[in-house]
Amino acid sequence: MNLKIGVIKGDGIGPEIVTEAMKILDKTADKYGHTIEYTKLLMGGASIDVHGVPLTDETVDAAKSCDAVLMGSIGGDAKTSPWYKLEPSKRPEAGLLKIRKELNLFANLRPAVLYDELRGACPLKEEITEGGFDMMIMRELTGGLYFGERKTVEENGVLTAYDSLTYNENEIRRIAKRGFAIAMKRRKKVTSVDKANVLDSSRLWRKVVEEVAAEYPEVTLEHMLVDNCAMQLVKNPKQFDVILTENMFGDILSDEASMVTGSIGMLASASLNETKFGLYEPSGGSAPDIAGQGIANPIATILSAAMMLRYSFDLDKEAEAVEAAVAKVLADGYRTGDIMSEGKEKVGTVEMGDLIAAYI
Ligand code: NAD
């Protein structure tokens, strides 16, 4: 298969960690008989330096012509970087918002995986985390409270603010379909999270999710209220496979789930649209404090590349090979500084990439 991949190396540690992820993609392609065509794309601060704007229309078109995009993080130190002297619409993060909108990326996927070897970094009790856990938070990204009408008005001399939470059945159906399709590639369980005891939008969410579930008889569906889900994530995270939820609930729950895994350098993510296209990036930022030092953890970006193989190219075997190589390197005791613990061997960004590539 020929994989057309757009690459946004980004700012700060972005170029370092993306280079390692490309190394892993190249090794995997080599091993399994695929070819990769990379298209270099500029976004964020790197684009401002060249074009004066964080994302040009030409770059958006070039991204659209690819099958998927791999991205490092963008942005700099807000206190010292000249990029933050520009008006907000010209700053690095504006590029991120524009590309998500232009590519219609409505589904955000954030895996929260606790590797048994990294249990020490998890703030939960040992008896809860024994054996690790592996869940996928699927968050609707373009609807709900963050995109509804809002206003602040004075009513009878009292300031009153309104935010509206709106979902239509089509928006719910498309993300539910994506969630069930992803569950089919995993342990075949969907936990749909809502607040159906209070909100109309949640009652519609539940109804549509049940309709979609009927098309996936192999997948077990359960409904959970969001307040209970917040508790269950710290009480029994092993029960979850795919958590499917709307925008604001997903915003909060995905941060909670990722923090119980302990390390930002391990957190992959993907944003998908209605086609197979996806934007794959680590959950963390551009870490300007450690940029250029060769010490950033490339694993989140490498695991994002594995998600790309699985979800944009349906190369499940290849994705598993990458994930297994990461697990093996961790089991062998190699660690970057952010996940270092006593008795382990500390390695830099490039060495971590080399070790993982060697295990593919
Ligand atoms: P950050 O995630 O960049 O850094 C927080 C801490 O985590 C830092 O100490 C950093 O060194 C560490 N860290 C992050 N990734 C790491 C890795 N791979 N290996 C080792 N350590 C790692 O968050 P921040 O400092 O709040 O933001 C820095 C910049 O990143 C800002 O400009 C922000 O806007 C941007 N940002 C971009 C994205 C994105 O591109 N999607 C996301 C979040 C933040």
XYZ file of N, CA, C and O in Angstrom, residues 12-18 20 265 285-287 289-302 335-339 347-353:
152
model
N 8.917 23.862 18.921
C 9.458 23.310 20.165
C 10.012 21.917 19.944
O 10.818 21.683 19.037
N 9.532 20.942 20.737
C 10.012 19.563 20.587
C 9.405 18.872 19.364
O 9.794 17.753 19.035
N 8.440 19.530 18.695
C 7.731 18.906 17.568
C 8.658 18.226 16.564
O 8.508 17.023 16.296
N 9.641 18.974 15.991
C 10.504 18.343 14.985
C 11.246 17.113 15.522
O 11.418 16.129 14.792
N 11.646 17.157 16.801
C 12.399 16.016 17.366
C 11.507 14.771 17.480
O 11.906 13.668 17.103
N 10.319 14.953 17.998
C 9.464 13.777 18.237
C 8.834 13.249 16.944
O 8.656 12.047 16.776
N 8.545 14.165 15.999
C 7.966 13.713 14.721
C 9.007 12.941 13.911
O 8.685 11.943 13.262
N 11.253 11.003 15.030
C 11.292 9.619 15.553
C 10.074 8.826 15.087
O 10.171 7.647 14.754
N 4.081 12.510 28.222
C 4.899 12.080 27.078
C 4.435 10.771 26.457
O 4.979 10.325 25.446
N 1.891 19.524 24.686
C 2.230 20.713 23.910
C 3.639 20.634 23.343
O 4.239 19.551 23.292
N 4.162 21.802 22.950
C 5.460 21.838 22.275
C 6.635 21.899 23.253
O 7.783 21.974 22.822
N 6.342 21.885 24.544
C 7.361 21.811 25.606
C 8.586 22.675 25.322
O 9.699 22.159 25.238
N 10.294 24.360 27.140
C 11.309 24.275 28.219
C 12.373 23.212 27.951
O 13.473 23.283 28.477
N 12.057 22.203 27.118
C 13.049 21.144 26.866
C 13.387 21.017 25.377
O 14.095 20.096 24.975
N 12.877 21.952 24.559
C 13.091 21.852 23.102
C 14.576 21.915 22.757
O 15.335 22.658 23.379
N 14.978 21.112 21.779
C 16.357 21.156 21.283
C 17.367 20.443 22.158
O 18.558 20.422 21.851
N 16.917 19.848 23.240
C 17.868 19.192 24.157
C 17.996 17.690 23.915
O 18.779 17.014 24.573
N 17.157 17.161 23.027
C 17.228 15.725 22.726
C 16.735 14.846 23.861
O 17.117 13.680 23.961
N 15.851 15.394 24.722
C 15.398 14.592 25.866
C 13.880 14.350 25.860
O 13.354 13.650 26.719
N 13.165 14.912 24.880
C 11.700 14.744 24.844
C 11.342 13.281 24.604
O 12.057 12.555 23.905
N 10.235 12.879 25.170
C 9.734 11.516 24.984
C 8.984 11.432 23.642
O 7.964 12.094 23.459
N 9.445 10.618 22.703
C 8.758 10.544 21.405
C 7.604 9.539 21.381
O 6.936 9.374 20.354
N 7.359 8.842 22.508
C 6.415 7.698 22.466
C 4.985 8.136 22.123
O 4.303 7.467 21.340
N 4.508 9.286 22.667
C 3.138 9.720 22.357
C 2.967 9.905 20.849
O 1.935 9.542 20.272
N 3.987 10.458 20.200
C 3.898 10.698 18.750
C 3.982 9.370 17.996
O 3.284 9.168 16.998
N 4.826 8.477 18.490
C 4.947 7.157 17.855
C 3.629 6.382 17.999
O 3.154 5.755 17.046
N 13.910 4.266 29.514
C 13.009 5.376 29.853
C 13.596 6.703 29.405
O 14.793 6.929 29.563
N 12.732 7.610 28.897
C 13.161 9.000 28.751
C 12.996 9.665 30.124
O 12.355 9.091 31.026
N 13.552 10.872 30.266
C 13.578 11.530 31.580
C 12.213 11.667 32.237
O 12.069 11.478 33.453
N 11.176 11.972 31.451
C 9.852 12.236 32.025
C 9.229 10.989 32.658
O 8.343 11.110 33.505
N 9.659 9.782 32.243
C 9.058 8.562 32.818
C 10.118 7.744 33.576
O 9.908 6.574 33.879
N 17.389 7.150 28.469
C 17.806 7.362 27.078
C 17.213 8.676 26.561
O 16.253 9.200 27.126
N 17.793 9.188 25.467
C 17.294 10.419 24.858
C 16.251 10.116 23.778
O 15.896 8.954 23.527
N 15.804 11.178 23.113
C 14.733 11.062 22.104
C 15.128 10.114 20.960
O 14.368 9.207 20.604
N 16.324 10.346 20.398
C 16.744 9.578 19.219
C 16.976 8.110 19.599
O 16.553 7.193 18.869
N 17.609 7.901 20.762
C 17.879 6.522 21.177
C 16.565 5.769 21.428
O 16.435 4.592 21.061
N 15.596 6.456 22.019
C 14.293 5.806 22.240
C 13.687 5.402 20.893
O 13.175 4.287 20.731
N 13.760 6.298 19.907
C 13.249 5.973 18.568
C 13.984 4.788 17.962
O 13.371 3.876 17.396
